[in-house]
Short mmCIF file of C-alpha atoms and ligand atoms in Angstrom, two decimals:
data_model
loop_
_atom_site.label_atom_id
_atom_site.label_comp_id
_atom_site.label_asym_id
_atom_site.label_seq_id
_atom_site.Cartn_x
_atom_site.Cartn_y
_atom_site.Cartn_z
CA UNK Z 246 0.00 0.00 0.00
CA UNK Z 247 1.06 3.29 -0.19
CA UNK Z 248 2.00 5.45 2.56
CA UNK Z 249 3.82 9.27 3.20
CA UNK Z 250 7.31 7.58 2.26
CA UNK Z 251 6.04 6.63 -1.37
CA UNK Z 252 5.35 10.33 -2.10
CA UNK Z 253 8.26 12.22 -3.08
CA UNK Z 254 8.61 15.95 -2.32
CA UNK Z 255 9.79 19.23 -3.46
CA UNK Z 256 13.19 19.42 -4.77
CA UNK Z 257 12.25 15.89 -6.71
CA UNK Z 258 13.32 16.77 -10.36
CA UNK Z 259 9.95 14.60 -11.44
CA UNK Z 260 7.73 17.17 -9.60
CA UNK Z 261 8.85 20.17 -12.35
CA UNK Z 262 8.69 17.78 -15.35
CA UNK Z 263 5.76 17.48 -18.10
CA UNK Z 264 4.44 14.03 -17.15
CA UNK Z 265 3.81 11.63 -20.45
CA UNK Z 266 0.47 10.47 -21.86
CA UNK Z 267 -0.15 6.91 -20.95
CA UNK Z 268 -0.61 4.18 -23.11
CA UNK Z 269 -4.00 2.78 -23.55
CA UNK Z 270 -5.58 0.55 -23.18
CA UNK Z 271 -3.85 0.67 -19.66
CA UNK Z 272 -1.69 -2.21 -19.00
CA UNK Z 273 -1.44 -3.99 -15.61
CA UNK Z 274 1.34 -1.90 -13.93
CA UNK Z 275 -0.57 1.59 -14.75
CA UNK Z 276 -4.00 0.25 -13.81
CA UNK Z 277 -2.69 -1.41 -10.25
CA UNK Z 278 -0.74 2.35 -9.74
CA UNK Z 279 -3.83 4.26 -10.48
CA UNK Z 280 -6.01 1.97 -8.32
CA UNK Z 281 -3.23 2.21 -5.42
CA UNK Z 282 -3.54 5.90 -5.60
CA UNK Z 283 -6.78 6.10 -5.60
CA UNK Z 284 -6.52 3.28 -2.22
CA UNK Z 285 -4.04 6.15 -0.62
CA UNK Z 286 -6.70 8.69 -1.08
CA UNK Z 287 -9.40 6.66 0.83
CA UNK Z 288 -7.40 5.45 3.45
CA UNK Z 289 -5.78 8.68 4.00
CA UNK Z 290 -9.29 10.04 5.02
CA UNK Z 291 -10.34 6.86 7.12
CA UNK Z 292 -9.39 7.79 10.51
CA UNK Z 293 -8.10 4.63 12.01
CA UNK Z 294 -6.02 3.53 8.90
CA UNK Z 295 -4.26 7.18 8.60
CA UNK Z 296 -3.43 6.91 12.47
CA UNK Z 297 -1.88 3.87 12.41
CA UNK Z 298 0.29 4.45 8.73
CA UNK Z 299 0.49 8.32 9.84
CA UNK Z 300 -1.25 9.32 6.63
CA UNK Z 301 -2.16 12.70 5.74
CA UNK Z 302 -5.68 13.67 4.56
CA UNK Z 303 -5.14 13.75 0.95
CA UNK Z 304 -8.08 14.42 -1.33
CA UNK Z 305 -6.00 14.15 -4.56
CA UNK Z 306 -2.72 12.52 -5.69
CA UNK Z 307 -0.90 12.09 -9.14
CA UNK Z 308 1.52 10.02 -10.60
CA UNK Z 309 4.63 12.28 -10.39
CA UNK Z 310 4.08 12.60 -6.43
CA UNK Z 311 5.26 8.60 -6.49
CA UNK Z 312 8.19 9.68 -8.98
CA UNK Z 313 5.77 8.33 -12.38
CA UNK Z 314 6.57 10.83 -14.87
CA UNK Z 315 2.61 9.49 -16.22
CA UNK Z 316 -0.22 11.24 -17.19
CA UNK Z 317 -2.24 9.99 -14.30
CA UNK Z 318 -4.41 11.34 -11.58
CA UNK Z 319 -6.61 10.19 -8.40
CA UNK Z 320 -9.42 12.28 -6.27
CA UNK Z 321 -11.35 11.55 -3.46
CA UNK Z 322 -13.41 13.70 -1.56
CA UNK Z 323 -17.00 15.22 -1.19
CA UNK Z 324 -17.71 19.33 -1.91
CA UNK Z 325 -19.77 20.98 0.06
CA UNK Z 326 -23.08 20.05 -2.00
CA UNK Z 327 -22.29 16.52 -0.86
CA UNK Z 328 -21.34 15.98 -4.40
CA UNK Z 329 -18.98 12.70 -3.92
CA UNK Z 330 -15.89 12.93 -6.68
CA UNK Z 331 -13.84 9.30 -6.60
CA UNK Z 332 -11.91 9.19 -10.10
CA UNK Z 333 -8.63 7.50 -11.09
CA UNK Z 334 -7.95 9.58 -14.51
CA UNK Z 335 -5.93 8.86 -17.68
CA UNK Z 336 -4.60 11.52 -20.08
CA UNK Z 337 -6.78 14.25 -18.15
CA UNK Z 338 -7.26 17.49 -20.35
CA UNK Z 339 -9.21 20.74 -19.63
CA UNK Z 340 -11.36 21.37 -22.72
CA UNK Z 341 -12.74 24.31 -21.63
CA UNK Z 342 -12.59 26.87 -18.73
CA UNK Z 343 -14.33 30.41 -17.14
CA UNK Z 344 -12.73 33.46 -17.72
CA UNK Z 345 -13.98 33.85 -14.00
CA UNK Z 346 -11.32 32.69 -11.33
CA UNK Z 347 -11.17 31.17 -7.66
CA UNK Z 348 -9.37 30.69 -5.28
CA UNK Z 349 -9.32 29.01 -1.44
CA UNK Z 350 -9.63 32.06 1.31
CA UNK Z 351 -7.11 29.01 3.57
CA UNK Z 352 -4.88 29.05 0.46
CA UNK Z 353 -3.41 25.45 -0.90
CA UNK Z 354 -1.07 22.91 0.53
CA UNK Z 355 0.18 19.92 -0.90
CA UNK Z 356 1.40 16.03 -0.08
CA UNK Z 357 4.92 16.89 -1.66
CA UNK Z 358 4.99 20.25 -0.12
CA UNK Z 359 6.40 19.76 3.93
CA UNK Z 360 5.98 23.44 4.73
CA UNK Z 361 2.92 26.49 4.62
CA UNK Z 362 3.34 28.70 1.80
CA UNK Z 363 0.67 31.40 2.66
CA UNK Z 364 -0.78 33.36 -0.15
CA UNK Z 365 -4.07 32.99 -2.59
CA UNK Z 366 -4.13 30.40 -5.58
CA UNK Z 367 -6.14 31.70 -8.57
CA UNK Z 368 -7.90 29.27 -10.35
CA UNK Z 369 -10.70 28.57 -13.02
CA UNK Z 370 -14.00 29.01 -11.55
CA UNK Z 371 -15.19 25.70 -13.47
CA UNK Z 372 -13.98 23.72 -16.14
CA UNK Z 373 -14.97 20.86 -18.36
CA UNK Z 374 -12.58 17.67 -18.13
CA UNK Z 375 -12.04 14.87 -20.41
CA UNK Z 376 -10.37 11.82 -19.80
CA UNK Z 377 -9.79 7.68 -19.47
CA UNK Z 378 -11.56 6.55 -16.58
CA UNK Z 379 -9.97 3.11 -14.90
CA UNK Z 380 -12.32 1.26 -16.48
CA UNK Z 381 -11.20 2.72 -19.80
CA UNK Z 382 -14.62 4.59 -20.20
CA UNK Z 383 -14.18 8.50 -21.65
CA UNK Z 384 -15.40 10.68 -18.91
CA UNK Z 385 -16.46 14.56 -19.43
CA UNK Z 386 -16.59 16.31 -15.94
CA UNK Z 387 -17.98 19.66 -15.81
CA UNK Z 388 -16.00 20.49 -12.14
CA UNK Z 389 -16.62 24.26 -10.15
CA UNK Z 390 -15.69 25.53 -7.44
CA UNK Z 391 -13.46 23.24 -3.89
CA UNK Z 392 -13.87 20.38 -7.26
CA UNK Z 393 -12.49 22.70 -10.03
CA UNK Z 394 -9.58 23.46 -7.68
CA UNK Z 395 -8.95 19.95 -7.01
CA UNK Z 396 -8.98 18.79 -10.42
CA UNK Z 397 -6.72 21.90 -11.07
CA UNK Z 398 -4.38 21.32 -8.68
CA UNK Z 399 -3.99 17.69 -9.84
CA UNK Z 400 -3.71 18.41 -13.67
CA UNK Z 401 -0.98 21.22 -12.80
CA UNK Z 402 1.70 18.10 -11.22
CA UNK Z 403 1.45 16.70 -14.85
CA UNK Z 404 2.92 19.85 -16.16
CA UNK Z 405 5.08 20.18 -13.69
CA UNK Z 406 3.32 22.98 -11.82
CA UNK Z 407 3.33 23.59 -8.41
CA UNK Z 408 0.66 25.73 -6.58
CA UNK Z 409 2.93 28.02 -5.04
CA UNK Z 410 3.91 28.78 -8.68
CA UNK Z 411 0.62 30.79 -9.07
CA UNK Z 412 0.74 32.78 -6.04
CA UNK Z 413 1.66 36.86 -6.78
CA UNK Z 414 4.96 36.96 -5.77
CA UNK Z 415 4.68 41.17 -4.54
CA UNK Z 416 1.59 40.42 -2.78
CA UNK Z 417 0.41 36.98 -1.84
CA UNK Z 418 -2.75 38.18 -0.86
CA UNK Z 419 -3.94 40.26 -3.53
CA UNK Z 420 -7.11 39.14 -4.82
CA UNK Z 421 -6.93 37.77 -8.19
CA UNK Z 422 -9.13 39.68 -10.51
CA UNK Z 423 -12.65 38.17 -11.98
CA UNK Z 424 -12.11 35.91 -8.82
CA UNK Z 425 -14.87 34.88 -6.03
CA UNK Z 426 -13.05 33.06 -3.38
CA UNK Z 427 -14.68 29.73 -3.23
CA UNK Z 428 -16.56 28.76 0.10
CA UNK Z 429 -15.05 25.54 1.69
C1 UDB X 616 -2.04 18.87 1.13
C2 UDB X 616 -3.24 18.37 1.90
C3 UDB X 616 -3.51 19.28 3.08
C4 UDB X 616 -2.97 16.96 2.41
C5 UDB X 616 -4.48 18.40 1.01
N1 UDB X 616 -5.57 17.81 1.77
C6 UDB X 616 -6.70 18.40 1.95
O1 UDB X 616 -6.98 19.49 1.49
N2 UDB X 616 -7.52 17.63 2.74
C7 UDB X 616 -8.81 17.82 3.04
C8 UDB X 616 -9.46 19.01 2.71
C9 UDB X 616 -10.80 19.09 3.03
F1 UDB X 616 -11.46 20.20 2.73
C10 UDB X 616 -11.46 18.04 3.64
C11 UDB X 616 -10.75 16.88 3.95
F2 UDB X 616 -11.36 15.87 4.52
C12 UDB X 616 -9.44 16.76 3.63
C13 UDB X 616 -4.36 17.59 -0.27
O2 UDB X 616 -4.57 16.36 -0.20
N3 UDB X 616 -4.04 18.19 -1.44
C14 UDB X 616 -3.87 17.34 -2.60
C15 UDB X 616 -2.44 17.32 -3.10
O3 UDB X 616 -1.50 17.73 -2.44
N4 UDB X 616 -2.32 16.83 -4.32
O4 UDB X 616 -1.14 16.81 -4.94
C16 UDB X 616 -3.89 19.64 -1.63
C17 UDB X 616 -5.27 20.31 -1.87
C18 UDB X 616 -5.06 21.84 -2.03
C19 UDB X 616 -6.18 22.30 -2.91
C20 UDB X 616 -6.63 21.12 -3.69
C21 UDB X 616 -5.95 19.90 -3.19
ZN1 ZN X 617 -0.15 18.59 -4.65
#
């Protein structure tokens, strides 16, 4: 199973690299790594499991946190509608995005990321996903808001991206413009 010593963190070379598209149909290896990450996510939020392996709450992972330079992302979690998101992605892609923004007011951490970097992450109100579902089914996700930012913050470790790279480096508390904060 996965725990906090599979996840590598910043200063990993495979955190700033473009991550490759993934063969499909997805052969054993991917599909068992996608369906372990996906594992991580759930017992990461289950209390007596992340005691016991010291896991932290993680509502999304992808492949390049594990040092897989793939085109592969997992989510788990619930917004604040109740709206349950549990996806193990292939070859995700944004098709199509708000000019709005959004960003948390409690700013972003991250599993790779073993410090607080304080500011406000702007973000794409909503946007419309497609992509290879684990059961090799092509999924469209129209995502806004706490989602949108997941999904965002996922698709940014296949290119490399880091959230701190979008905070405004003069003031990292300046509102981003067009931007509702979004309420979680
Ligand atoms: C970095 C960490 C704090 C572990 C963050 N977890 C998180 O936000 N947990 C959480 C939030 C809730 F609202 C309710 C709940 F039950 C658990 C997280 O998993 N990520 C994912 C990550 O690091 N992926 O690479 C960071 C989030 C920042 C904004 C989106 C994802
Ligand atoms: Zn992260």
């Amino acid at each position: 199973m996965i725990t906090m010593k599979d996840i590598v963190r910043e200063g990993h070379p495979v955190l700033t690299q473009v991550a490759k598209d993934v063969e499909l149909p997805l052969n054993e290896n991917d599909k068992k790594t996608l369906e372990e990450m996906l594992l991580f996510l759930k017992n990461s939020q289950d209390e007596e499991i992340a005691q016991k392996y010291d896991l932290r709450a993680g509502v999304g992972l992808a492949a390049p946190q594990l040092g897989i330079s793939k085109r592969m992302m997992a989510v788990h979690f619930q917004d604040f509608d109740e709206n349950e998101y549990s996806y193990g992605l292939i070859n995700p892609k944004i098709v199509s995005h708000s000019i709005a923004q959004t960003y948390l007011s409690s700013g972003e951490g991250c599993l790779s990321v073993d410090r607080e970097v304080p500011g406000y992450v702007p973000r794409y109100q909503k946007i419309t996903i497609k992509a290879t579902d684990l059961d090799g089914n092509e999924v469209k996700l129209k995502l806004r808001g706490y989602a949108a930012i997941v999904f965002q913050h996922e698709l940014d470790h296949l290119n490399g991206v880091m959230f701190y790279d979008h905070i405004n480096k003069q003031d990292p508390f300046t509102i981003p413009e067009n931007a509702k904060a979004c309420d979680q």
